[in-house]
């Protein structure tokens, strides 16, 4: 079975994991004239020969054949270097441009989110002005929205965790929208010293138009979990670029939970500053009628012996609910010993919802431990429902258990019990409001 | 073979002994032109207190029989009847069948991500009993059954069948049978893939259920190995979608020595005729 480049179906039964199909030369994939801002190709070639077959828990040894070197992704701190997107660009083609427009126009504003912070011992919250050397060292913005956020925020809030600190509880930044129509521009830097261990929770709520950049600098051998909860009020628009720079032998875990808002579009990038780093990117999203939720990932393996693992799961309900997941992983020639796997699953609960899922793997060295991806979009897994019902559980309860479990599977990676409980309760409420879950057809693959 | 004289009692009547009756059951898989008949007229009666072994080669339709009784939507019943204490099982939904007292230990138990074993067991017990079991006694019951099945207590916090070894999956199936206390238990190759220790532990679990009485057991197996631990009252040889021979425990010994070859040959000739 070859990897399906786009999984836009709303009716397929959840498919088996698919083996990876390495993409061919990016040069062959870019449409003519797309130019420098095309970003990584998002259309993998159909199964081309030696595939690096891998499934979770199973490695392919020896690795797949290299696939050549794709064009670099354009990045700049200058918003105008990107031009104003029209919606035809590869990176914007899924996004509803009208709704995101305020975040691309770039009108300056003094609007802010209301901050509520919980800072355990060993954590410092400060700010730096524009032009501070710290900001110069951050990975550059990859699109106009991110470049505007970097520029218009005029500096950055900085969370510093001292080297070797072991926090007794998570750092929590509650970021609440105030209902202003003006765009809030924000930039946050989380700097975690070597050998420190920290969890940082960004808890977004309220009504806002928010363009926020977040950069996490993970010191050597540090262990950092960044949780970003998008629990926005209806009508909120949130876009932003998240970067992680993972130090030598460090572990970075990101958990993105997108539930609320009208439009959320997050770009999460990972790069490794030294060998031995590990990155886990988890995400859950739940789109209702009218919501657009877009998560774009880019993991850049450029040094040896690093691992990445991506698991994103989403559910959609209601006419015109829309989700987009783009998972780009690049393994550069120097990144020998890389091990990577990415998986995206979408559960379509009602007719009329649409999930796009585009995994893409660029492999430029054969000397990797393993690389694979899988993507599946569909209805309930009927074998799961049958199993539960065969134990006396009625079909409606069985469906709720399965959807709940579908989310819990990811939420349980957060590792903060109170937050996990709150998010699951919020998901339960959403499921409770789901009409006719009991009338969902039971289809058998 | 037991004589079929008992008239139906309602499913609600306690402990007078349930009876599962399968008559001339025909089942197909696949749709339209691809439909393929797998069961070709199965007759079988299982009463409370009896243990029936169904033995047959791979692909003979044993799992199809088990799934059809449990109501898996993949299988289409094209003829015949299945009743439990006179009630039409085929009219019931999957969950109604379980609540009526049918239990299927599956050959390939299904993973349910994000749903913990303890949550699953409690939800199932609540559904079967019609009310939530008292927390204190329930926790004690689960713990004691798990101990007897030599399962690690941390098992309850894991997700249903996720990452379970073959043996853990089968123990988990028997744990459910112990806790849900069915009237008729169908065990589909519960023995396959088990090492000797696991086979003993799982068999002891089944025997505890039998000793408590009032349960009919339909033990589906490919090998005679498990029958050393669980002595059947009746053995049915299942070939090519139907029962081709019936006898007592001694029939299992004959199969042990001779295999299914003669039955398969006869079935092949029968097909040509
Ligand atoms: N979904 C299906 N589609 C087509 N054939 C099937 C399907 N399920 C089972 N079969 C076929 O039905 C026959 C009986 O299978 P099964 O009941 O699993 O046998 P057993 O349990 O005795 O090994 C086999 O030939 C198998 O290939
Ligand atoms: Mg079978």
XYZ file of C-alpha atoms and ligand atoms in Angstrom:
746
model
C 0.000 0.000 0.000
C 1.451 3.365 -0.879
C 1.120 6.517 1.095
C -1.782 8.640 0.102
C -0.602 12.183 -0.492
C -3.807 13.743 0.621
C -6.420 12.242 2.738
C -9.377 14.439 2.141
C -12.018 11.799 2.180
C -14.737 12.143 4.722
C -16.108 8.648 4.444
C -13.233 6.194 4.248
C -12.946 3.806 7.086
C -9.839 4.398 9.130
C -7.106 2.933 7.035
C -4.249 0.775 8.120
C -0.988 2.478 8.769
C 0.665 3.143 5.490
C 4.271 2.590 4.772
C 6.350 5.581 3.975
C 6.886 6.676 0.437
C 9.959 8.887 0.355
C 9.464 11.963 -1.703
C 11.456 12.490 -4.807
C 13.599 15.517 -5.504
C 11.801 18.581 -4.348
C 12.813 20.292 -7.542
C 10.516 17.937 -9.372
C 7.715 18.731 -7.012
C 7.582 22.470 -6.950
C 5.176 23.906 -9.383
C 6.915 26.169 -11.870
C 7.049 29.753 -10.725
C 6.207 29.087 -7.108
C 9.556 30.551 -6.190
C 11.381 30.998 -2.982
C 8.417 31.112 -0.686
C 7.087 27.765 -1.699
C 8.276 26.182 1.508
C 8.763 22.482 1.690
C 6.896 20.477 -0.869
C 3.662 19.215 0.518
C 2.914 16.694 -2.136
C 4.858 13.514 -1.666
C 5.542 11.514 -4.751
C 3.741 8.227 -5.099
C 5.645 5.200 -3.833
C 9.043 5.456 -5.386
C 10.985 2.293 -4.987
C 12.777 1.440 -1.785
C 10.476 2.671 0.889
C 11.682 3.039 4.439
C 8.900 0.964 5.831
C 8.192 1.622 9.414
C 5.325 1.474 11.760
C 5.196 2.586 15.376
C 7.450 0.297 17.288
C 8.975 -1.232 14.205
C 12.153 0.095 12.711
C 13.515 -0.313 9.298
C 17.205 -0.889 9.368
C 19.536 0.099 6.656
C 17.114 2.826 5.751
C 15.563 3.939 2.538
C 17.373 5.376 -0.392
C 18.135 9.089 -0.166
C 15.757 11.231 -2.103
C 17.993 14.137 -3.039
C 18.137 17.603 -1.611
C 15.055 19.781 -1.737
C 15.108 23.562 -1.925
C 15.570 25.453 1.308
C 12.553 26.887 2.984
C 12.477 30.633 2.787
C 12.719 32.429 6.116
C 13.129 36.093 6.965
C 12.528 38.607 9.726
C 11.238 41.070 7.140
C 7.479 40.718 6.632
C 7.664 42.344 3.217
C 10.155 39.756 2.008
C 7.209 37.392 1.843
C 4.812 39.611 -0.002
C 1.173 39.617 0.929
C -0.282 36.131 0.532
C -3.199 35.702 -1.838
C -4.207 32.217 -0.740
C -2.767 30.527 -3.799
C 0.637 29.936 -2.189
C 1.462 26.425 -1.065
C 1.663 27.500 2.582
C -1.611 29.424 2.498
C -3.740 27.393 0.131
C -5.712 25.679 2.881
C -6.254 28.792 5.004
C -9.452 30.865 4.772
C -7.754 34.142 3.774
C -10.597 36.436 4.645
C -10.686 35.282 8.214
C -6.907 35.428 8.706
C -6.481 38.744 6.869
C -6.106 40.996 9.946
C -3.056 38.958 10.987
C -1.494 39.504 7.558
C -2.251 43.213 7.155
C 0.081 44.075 9.997
C -1.618 47.151 11.462
C 0.329 48.024 14.567
C -1.552 47.991 17.854
C -1.066 48.182 21.577
C -3.659 45.535 22.328
C -2.534 42.866 24.780
C -3.667 39.619 26.204
C -4.277 39.486 29.935
C -1.554 37.457 31.553
C -2.076 35.255 34.600
C 1.118 33.553 35.607
C 2.170 30.793 37.916
C 5.954 30.725 38.196
C 7.529 28.054 40.343
C 10.834 28.608 42.091
C 13.734 28.654 39.660
C 11.779 30.447 36.937
C 12.208 34.053 35.880
C 9.801 36.027 33.700
C 11.329 39.127 32.081
C 11.217 40.929 28.781
C 13.713 42.131 26.209
C 13.503 45.040 23.806
C 13.555 44.786 20.059
C 17.113 44.416 18.867
C 18.192 42.396 21.882
C 20.836 39.818 20.919
C 18.591 37.068 22.235
C 16.059 37.827 19.503
C 18.704 37.898 16.796
C 19.611 34.316 17.619
C 16.111 32.927 17.214
C 15.101 30.871 14.190
C 13.674 33.179 11.551
C 9.987 33.477 10.719
C 8.842 31.269 7.846
C 5.847 33.267 6.733
C 4.540 36.796 6.733
C 2.304 36.288 9.736
C 5.215 35.081 11.848
C 7.494 37.872 10.594
C 4.855 40.464 11.479
C 4.433 38.979 14.932
C 8.185 39.109 15.510
C 8.437 42.700 14.283
C 5.235 44.245 15.645
C 5.623 42.783 19.123
C 8.682 45.047 19.502
C 10.607 42.747 21.798
C 9.675 39.594 23.627
C 8.587 38.164 26.944
C 11.202 35.744 28.206
C 10.698 32.787 30.533
C 14.034 31.588 31.909
C 14.552 28.317 33.667
C 17.952 28.105 35.294
C 20.351 25.342 34.399
C 19.797 22.167 36.399
C 16.521 23.474 37.855
C 13.956 20.823 38.675
C 10.613 22.616 38.870
C 8.110 21.387 41.432
C 5.178 22.276 39.192
C 4.541 23.495 35.655
C 5.107 27.100 34.607
C 1.661 28.320 33.607
C 0.987 31.393 31.504
C -2.721 32.062 31.198
C -3.137 34.285 28.138
C -6.647 35.660 27.861
C -8.101 37.718 25.049
C -9.929 40.883 26.051
C -12.341 41.011 23.139
C -10.531 43.800 21.295
C -10.818 43.897 17.503
C -7.229 45.067 17.285
C -4.605 42.448 16.581
C -2.446 41.418 19.520
C 1.174 40.873 18.462
C 3.249 38.716 20.759
C 6.611 37.033 21.013
C 7.611 34.669 23.768
C 10.989 33.046 24.321
C 11.335 30.115 26.697
C 14.942 29.515 27.602
C 15.713 26.379 29.561
C 19.223 25.854 30.880
C 21.251 22.689 30.542
C 20.095 19.663 32.544
C 16.960 21.492 33.714
C 13.577 19.847 33.687
C 10.506 21.983 33.039
C 6.950 21.988 31.795
C 5.543 25.224 30.426
C 1.818 25.595 29.790
C 0.441 28.332 27.533
C -3.248 28.464 28.226
C -5.075 30.624 25.655
C -8.647 31.695 26.293
C -11.054 34.536 25.693
C -11.668 36.475 22.519
C -8.744 37.888 20.555
C -7.090 38.298 17.220
C -3.683 37.030 18.141
C -0.457 36.558 16.233
C 2.011 35.022 18.644
C 5.480 33.652 18.133
C 6.910 31.168 20.613
C 10.514 29.989 20.646
C 11.759 27.322 23.018
C 15.511 27.038 23.478
C 16.186 23.691 25.055
C 19.601 23.522 26.730
C 21.849 20.502 26.435
C 20.403 17.472 28.231
C 17.396 19.500 29.379
C 13.910 17.992 29.362
C 11.206 20.403 28.349
C 7.493 19.994 27.761
C 5.658 22.872 26.141
C 1.877 22.640 26.241
C -0.161 25.077 24.182
C -3.890 25.004 24.799
C -6.130 26.902 22.397
C -9.331 27.120 24.406
C -10.388 30.382 22.752
C -13.883 31.783 22.795
C -15.875 31.516 19.563
C -14.745 34.101 17.029
C -11.092 34.202 18.099
C -8.371 34.101 15.430
C -4.933 32.786 16.358
C -1.902 32.321 14.163
C 1.709 31.822 15.042
C 5.004 30.105 14.663
C 6.417 27.824 17.337
C 10.103 26.971 17.153
C 12.101 24.584 19.245
C 15.867 24.433 19.174
C 16.771 21.170 20.841
C 20.174 20.955 22.499
C 22.572 18.057 22.585
C 20.985 14.999 24.255
C 17.982 17.136 25.189
C 14.358 16.072 25.107
C 11.645 18.362 23.845
C 7.987 17.504 23.991
C 5.252 19.715 22.637
C 1.556 19.124 23.186
C -0.794 21.298 21.172
C -4.474 21.190 22.088
C -6.772 23.177 19.819
C -10.399 23.233 20.836
C -11.766 26.766 20.615
C -11.666 29.802 18.392
C -12.889 30.455 14.903
C -9.559 30.004 13.171
C -6.325 28.614 14.567
C -3.252 28.211 12.394
C -0.068 27.108 14.102
C 3.265 26.344 12.492
C 5.566 24.229 14.669
C 9.212 23.870 13.702
C 11.895 21.772 15.332
C 15.633 21.934 14.801
C 18.464 20.253 16.653
C 21.500 22.145 17.952
C 23.477 19.000 18.652
C 23.367 15.235 18.331
C 21.284 12.991 20.574
C 18.246 15.247 20.750
C 14.736 13.933 20.856
C 11.503 15.696 19.931
C 7.966 14.501 20.440
C 5.191 16.557 18.910
C 1.709 15.681 20.068
C -1.480 17.381 19.072
C -5.218 17.082 19.386
C -7.827 19.202 17.740
C -11.590 19.154 17.676
C -13.302 21.249 15.042
C -16.961 22.103 15.171
C -19.114 23.605 12.515
C -17.428 26.767 11.112
C -14.070 26.170 12.847
C -10.838 26.030 10.850
C -7.889 24.420 12.615
C -4.575 24.161 10.839
C -1.404 22.613 12.208
C 1.764 22.643 10.141
C 4.857 20.857 11.342
C 8.406 20.979 10.133
C 11.065 18.825 11.720
C 14.524 19.486 10.344
C 17.057 16.738 11.055
C 20.467 18.198 10.258
C 22.661 16.567 12.919
C 23.271 12.899 13.698
C 21.462 10.580 16.069
C 18.322 12.562 16.815
C 14.782 11.262 16.978
C 11.402 12.759 16.264
C 7.984 11.375 16.851
C 4.805 13.119 15.754
C 1.288 12.112 16.768
C -1.636 14.387 15.905
C -5.246 13.347 16.247
C -8.299 15.333 15.320
C -12.041 14.992 15.291
C -14.476 16.969 13.217
C -18.176 17.470 13.551
C -20.632 19.643 11.741
C -21.056 21.028 8.283
C -17.947 22.921 7.136
C -15.761 21.955 10.081
C -12.294 22.044 8.614
C -8.896 20.785 9.733
C -5.519 20.774 8.027
C -2.477 18.852 9.130
C 0.822 19.158 7.294
C 3.701 17.094 8.594
C 7.057 17.781 6.955
C 10.129 15.923 8.095
C 13.486 16.413 6.472
C 16.521 14.247 7.078
C 19.598 16.032 5.744
C 22.754 14.241 4.583
C 24.547 14.874 7.891
C 21.672 13.471 9.953
C 22.805 9.881 10.072
C 21.269 7.686 12.739
C 17.971 9.584 12.589
C 14.811 7.901 13.721
C 11.507 9.528 12.896
C 7.870 8.609 12.744
C 4.785 10.706 12.205
C 1.153 9.802 12.426
C -2.010 11.800 11.858
C -5.483 10.406 12.408
C -8.741 12.190 11.791
C -12.117 11.054 12.976
C -14.953 12.462 10.927
C -18.042 12.405 13.114
C -20.576 13.924 10.751
C -21.079 14.487 7.047
C -19.818 17.676 5.488
C -16.649 18.027 7.553
C -13.303 17.951 5.791
C -9.877 16.929 7.041
C -6.751 17.432 4.975
C -3.742 15.413 5.986
C -0.422 15.731 4.200
C 2.568 13.883 5.612
C 5.850 14.399 3.828
C 9.258 12.914 4.383
C 12.448 14.043 2.640
C 15.303 11.644 3.133
C 18.791 12.670 2.074
C 20.833 9.928 3.683
C 20.416 6.178 3.677
C 22.082 5.794 7.052
C 19.127 6.199 9.318
C 17.575 4.003 11.953
C 14.067 4.363 10.665
C 11.620 6.720 9.067
C 7.955 6.405 8.480
C 4.632 8.092 8.452
C 0.974 7.241 8.393
C -2.193 9.158 7.885
C -5.774 8.041 8.073
C -9.058 9.843 7.939
C -12.358 8.159 8.459
C -15.313 7.191 10.543
C -15.388 5.077 13.643
C -13.383 1.904 13.758
C -16.124 -0.704 13.706
C -13.982 -3.436 15.186
C -13.533 -1.258 18.264
C -17.257 -0.603 18.476
C -18.054 -4.281 18.052
C -15.622 -5.228 20.783
C -17.162 -2.792 23.256
C -20.752 -3.661 22.315
C -20.017 -7.359 22.627
C -19.462 -6.627 26.325
C -22.967 -5.256 26.713
C -22.066 -1.591 26.208
C -24.709 0.157 24.108
C -23.634 1.630 20.772
C -23.934 5.257 21.884
C -21.808 4.727 24.981
C -19.336 2.710 22.926
C -18.933 5.567 20.441
C -18.366 8.068 23.228
C -15.765 5.791 24.790
C -13.985 5.418 21.473
C -13.904 9.169 20.729
C -12.931 9.962 24.279
C -10.183 7.383 24.081
C -9.103 8.733 20.714
C -8.328 12.059 22.410
C -7.130 10.670 25.740
C -4.497 8.742 23.817
C -2.778 12.083 23.141
C -3.913 14.184 26.107
C -2.345 11.694 28.514
C 1.067 12.749 27.199
C 0.742 16.198 28.822
C 1.676 14.797 32.207
C -0.191 17.474 34.192
C -3.178 15.759 35.756
C -5.371 18.775 36.494
C -4.912 20.081 32.968
C -5.583 16.672 31.456
C -8.787 16.366 33.474
C -9.901 19.847 32.462
C -9.275 19.167 28.780
C -11.025 15.803 28.862
C -13.999 17.402 30.624
C -14.093 20.048 27.944
C -14.005 17.349 25.251
C -16.751 15.436 27.080
C -18.918 18.542 27.001
C -18.363 18.873 23.280
C -19.243 15.216 22.783
C -22.304 15.599 24.963
C -23.521 18.282 22.611
C -22.985 16.052 19.637
C -26.409 15.248 18.252
C -27.217 11.784 17.053
C -23.949 10.118 17.931
C -26.183 7.100 18.384
C -27.352 7.366 14.799
C -23.894 7.162 13.284
C -23.809 4.331 10.794
C -21.772 1.306 11.683
C -19.765 0.560 8.594
C -17.394 -2.274 8.169
C -14.240 -1.993 6.179
C -25.457 -35.157 22.161
C -28.142 -33.672 24.321
C -31.686 -34.105 23.196
C -33.473 -30.961 22.336
C -36.634 -31.143 24.359
C -36.425 -28.172 26.672
C -38.817 -25.391 25.876
C -37.688 -21.822 26.110
C -37.535 -19.976 29.358
C -37.236 -16.223 29.367
C -33.838 -14.637 29.604
C -34.642 -13.111 32.954
C -35.220 -16.406 34.751
C -32.268 -17.023 37.039
C -30.179 -20.128 37.228
C -32.635 -22.709 35.973
C -30.085 -23.256 33.249
C -29.845 -21.443 29.958
C -29.846 -23.087 26.588
C -28.381 -21.805 23.342
C -29.898 -23.437 20.292
C -28.466 -23.090 16.818
C -30.538 -24.538 13.987
C -29.528 -24.914 10.359
C -27.464 -21.730 10.485
C -26.267 -20.398 7.135
C -23.902 -17.431 7.025
C -22.125 -15.551 4.241
C -19.383 -12.946 4.194
C -18.944 -10.325 1.505
C -21.433 -8.295 -0.467
C -23.392 -9.070 -3.621
C -21.476 -11.195 -6.111
C -18.566 -11.492 -3.684
C -20.758 -13.083 -1.034
C -19.332 -16.407 0.034
C -21.154 -18.984 2.109
C -19.060 -19.916 5.132
C -21.553 -21.660 7.403
C -23.637 -24.268 5.636
C -26.235 -25.425 8.082
C -24.902 -25.583 11.628
C -26.905 -27.392 14.315
C -25.792 -27.173 17.919
C -27.359 -27.027 21.367
C -25.395 -25.819 24.383
C -26.931 -26.019 27.847
C -25.872 -24.547 31.104
C -23.470 -26.889 32.876
C -22.195 -28.397 29.625
C -18.891 -27.866 27.910
C -18.785 -28.377 24.171
C -15.581 -28.404 22.200
C -15.714 -27.397 18.571
C -12.687 -28.657 16.738
C -11.843 -28.018 13.157
C -9.095 -27.098 10.752
C -8.159 -23.498 9.980
C -10.631 -21.799 7.706
C -13.480 -24.208 8.477
C -15.657 -21.369 9.795
C -15.251 -21.655 13.570
C -14.697 -17.943 14.126
C -17.500 -17.183 11.696
C -19.808 -19.222 13.920
C -18.622 -17.398 17.039
C -18.915 -13.939 15.465
C -22.322 -14.719 13.974
C -23.669 -15.659 17.393
C -22.201 -12.456 18.858
C -23.633 -10.367 16.018
C -20.580 -9.037 14.198
C -21.911 -6.847 11.355
C -19.486 -8.352 8.840
C -21.458 -11.586 8.682
C -24.831 -12.010 6.994
C -27.223 -14.640 8.275
C -28.938 -16.148 5.247
C -30.848 -18.931 6.983
C -31.548 -20.729 10.232
C -32.121 -19.631 13.814
C -30.203 -18.916 16.998
C -32.116 -18.711 20.254
C -31.128 -18.224 23.868
C -33.746 -19.605 26.219
C -36.230 -19.353 23.385
C -35.461 -15.716 22.613
C -34.438 -14.883 19.053
C -30.781 -13.897 19.315
C -30.537 -12.864 15.670
C -33.056 -10.094 16.293
C -30.927 -8.595 19.034
C -28.235 -5.942 18.668
C -24.686 -6.870 19.651
C -24.987 -5.290 23.096
C -28.404 -6.840 23.724
C -26.927 -10.262 23.069
C -24.250 -9.630 25.666
C -26.808 -8.400 28.162
C -28.919 -11.500 27.465
C -25.967 -13.552 28.716
C -23.800 -14.335 25.695
C -20.063 -13.802 25.915
C -17.419 -14.205 23.238
C -13.741 -14.435 24.140
C -12.244 -13.350 20.854
C -9.478 -14.997 18.934
C -8.108 -11.538 18.111
C -9.111 -9.047 20.816
C -9.282 -5.466 19.584
C -7.149 -2.529 20.770
C -9.079 0.493 21.982
C -6.649 3.420 22.350
C -7.124 5.766 25.269
C -9.666 3.565 27.076
C -8.253 2.044 30.248
C -8.951 -1.555 31.194
C -10.493 -0.477 34.501
C -12.835 2.017 32.854
C -13.769 -0.536 30.210
C -14.463 -3.329 32.720
C -16.575 -1.097 34.916
C -18.563 0.273 31.975
C -19.191 -3.268 30.739
C -20.188 -4.547 34.188
C -22.561 -1.604 34.607
C -24.162 -2.359 31.260
C -24.546 -6.075 31.953
C -25.846 -5.729 35.514
C -28.040 -2.734 34.704
C -26.477 -0.685 37.501
C -23.012 0.397 38.510
C -21.375 -2.232 40.722
C -20.614 -1.076 44.277
C -17.160 0.432 44.082
C -15.667 -1.305 47.101
C -16.698 -4.860 46.215
C -16.002 -4.251 42.552
C -12.402 -3.196 43.105
C -11.928 -6.221 45.340
C -13.468 -8.586 42.773
C -11.331 -7.239 39.955
C -8.192 -7.464 42.050
C -8.872 -11.002 43.157
C -9.694 -12.225 39.645
C -6.560 -10.563 38.307
C -4.495 -12.231 40.970
C -5.935 -15.624 40.114
C -5.169 -15.023 36.450
C -1.651 -13.994 37.498
C -2.022 -10.527 35.993
C 0.038 -7.569 37.168
C -2.151 -4.984 39.001
C -0.788 -2.168 36.787
C -2.588 -3.895 33.954
C -5.836 -2.148 34.919
C -4.384 1.241 34.046
C -3.266 0.242 30.584
C -5.350 0.886 27.498
C -7.575 -1.955 26.342
C -5.435 -4.555 24.524
C -2.914 -1.896 23.493
C 0.560 -3.342 23.460
C -0.662 -6.502 25.220
C 1.232 -9.681 24.501
C -0.768 -12.588 23.065
C -1.005 -14.146 26.512
C -2.091 -10.891 28.158
C -4.868 -10.459 25.625
C -6.231 -13.923 26.356
C -6.015 -13.449 30.119
C -7.861 -10.176 29.673
C -10.621 -11.963 27.757
C -10.988 -14.537 30.525
C -10.912 -11.783 33.143
C -13.905 -10.230 31.422
C -15.708 -13.564 31.354
C -15.073 -14.009 35.076
C -16.402 -10.540 35.899
C -19.355 -10.408 33.524
C -20.616 -13.890 34.463
C -22.303 -14.912 31.210
C -24.844 -17.712 30.765
C -23.161 -18.963 27.623
C -19.458 -18.389 27.033
C -17.943 -18.898 23.611
C -14.167 -19.128 23.704
C -12.625 -18.752 20.262
C -9.134 -20.254 20.246
C -8.402 -18.872 23.661
C -5.599 -21.440 23.774
C -3.785 -20.376 20.632
C -0.520 -18.544 21.146
C -0.302 -19.391 24.854
C 2.708 -20.925 26.529
C 2.178 -23.774 28.981
C 1.906 -21.536 32.042
C -0.552 -19.159 30.450
C -2.589 -22.081 29.134
C -2.858 -23.488 32.660
C -3.818 -20.120 34.174
C -6.421 -19.409 31.525
C -7.849 -22.952 31.731
C -8.143 -22.681 35.506
C -10.123 -19.481 35.007
C -12.518 -21.278 32.684
C -12.802 -24.181 35.102
C -13.669 -21.860 37.990
C -16.532 -20.534 35.909
C -17.662 -24.069 35.087
C -17.507 -25.164 38.731
C -19.691 -22.249 39.752
C -22.227 -23.939 37.509
C -24.976 -22.623 35.309
C -22.805 -21.644 32.423
C -22.653 -23.348 29.078
C -19.222 -23.284 27.434
C -18.511 -23.503 23.733
C -14.795 -24.059 23.429
C -13.500 -23.485 19.926
C -10.068 -24.874 19.290
C -7.742 -26.091 16.627
C -5.642 -28.255 18.911
C -6.478 -30.805 21.572
C -3.935 -29.304 23.982
C -6.434 -27.220 25.983
C -8.739 -30.222 26.377
C -6.231 -31.729 28.800
C -7.081 -28.893 31.162
C -10.732 -28.396 30.284
C -12.570 -31.684 29.883
C -15.384 -31.320 27.383
C -18.674 -33.185 27.714
C -19.144 -33.133 23.963
C -16.839 -32.802 21.009
C -18.026 -31.583 17.597
C -15.864 -31.881 14.539
C -16.325 -28.815 12.376
C -15.339 -28.965 8.727
C -16.247 -26.789 5.798
C -18.910 -24.798 7.586
C -20.784 -27.511 9.429
C -20.598 -30.124 12.168
C -19.574 -33.417 10.557
C -19.180 -35.650 13.589
C -20.098 -35.570 17.251
C -19.065 -37.578 20.250
C -17.686 -37.447 23.769
C -14.227 -36.560 24.998
C -12.833 -39.687 23.318
C -13.417 -38.078 19.920
C -10.751 -35.508 20.767
C -8.227 -38.312 21.229
C -9.080 -39.700 17.854
C -8.480 -36.247 16.326
C -5.216 -35.981 18.221
C -4.014 -39.177 16.575
C -5.559 -38.914 13.129
C -6.011 -35.201 12.451
C -8.670 -33.804 10.168
C -7.499 -35.403 6.926
C -10.264 -37.967 6.593
C -12.941 -35.365 7.329
C -11.482 -32.929 4.833
C -11.385 -35.656 2.198
C -14.985 -36.559 2.854
C -15.987 -32.901 2.753
C -14.199 -32.437 -0.567
C -15.964 -35.473 -2.029
C -19.244 -34.224 -0.637
C -18.712 -30.920 -2.374
C -18.181 -32.625 -5.698
C -21.255 -34.769 -5.375
N -14.382 -10.854 5.727
C -14.163 -11.962 5.028
N -14.142 -11.900 3.689
C -13.922 -13.002 2.959
N -13.707 -14.220 3.488
C -13.712 -14.326 4.823
C -13.934 -13.224 5.670
N -13.882 -13.649 6.948
C -13.630 -14.961 6.898
N -13.541 -15.381 5.611
C -13.298 -16.735 5.144
O -14.174 -17.589 5.811
C -13.569 -18.830 6.061
C -13.721 -19.191 7.508
O -12.978 -18.309 8.287
P -12.990 -18.433 9.878
O -14.389 -18.453 10.343
O -12.105 -17.385 10.403
O -12.325 -19.880 10.078
P -11.629 -20.526 11.348
O -11.950 -19.697 12.528
O -12.219 -21.886 11.419
O -10.177 -20.593 11.045
C -12.133 -18.713 5.606
O -12.027 -19.301 4.329
C -11.917 -17.225 5.516
O -10.982 -16.921 4.522
Mg -10.741 -18.722 13.891
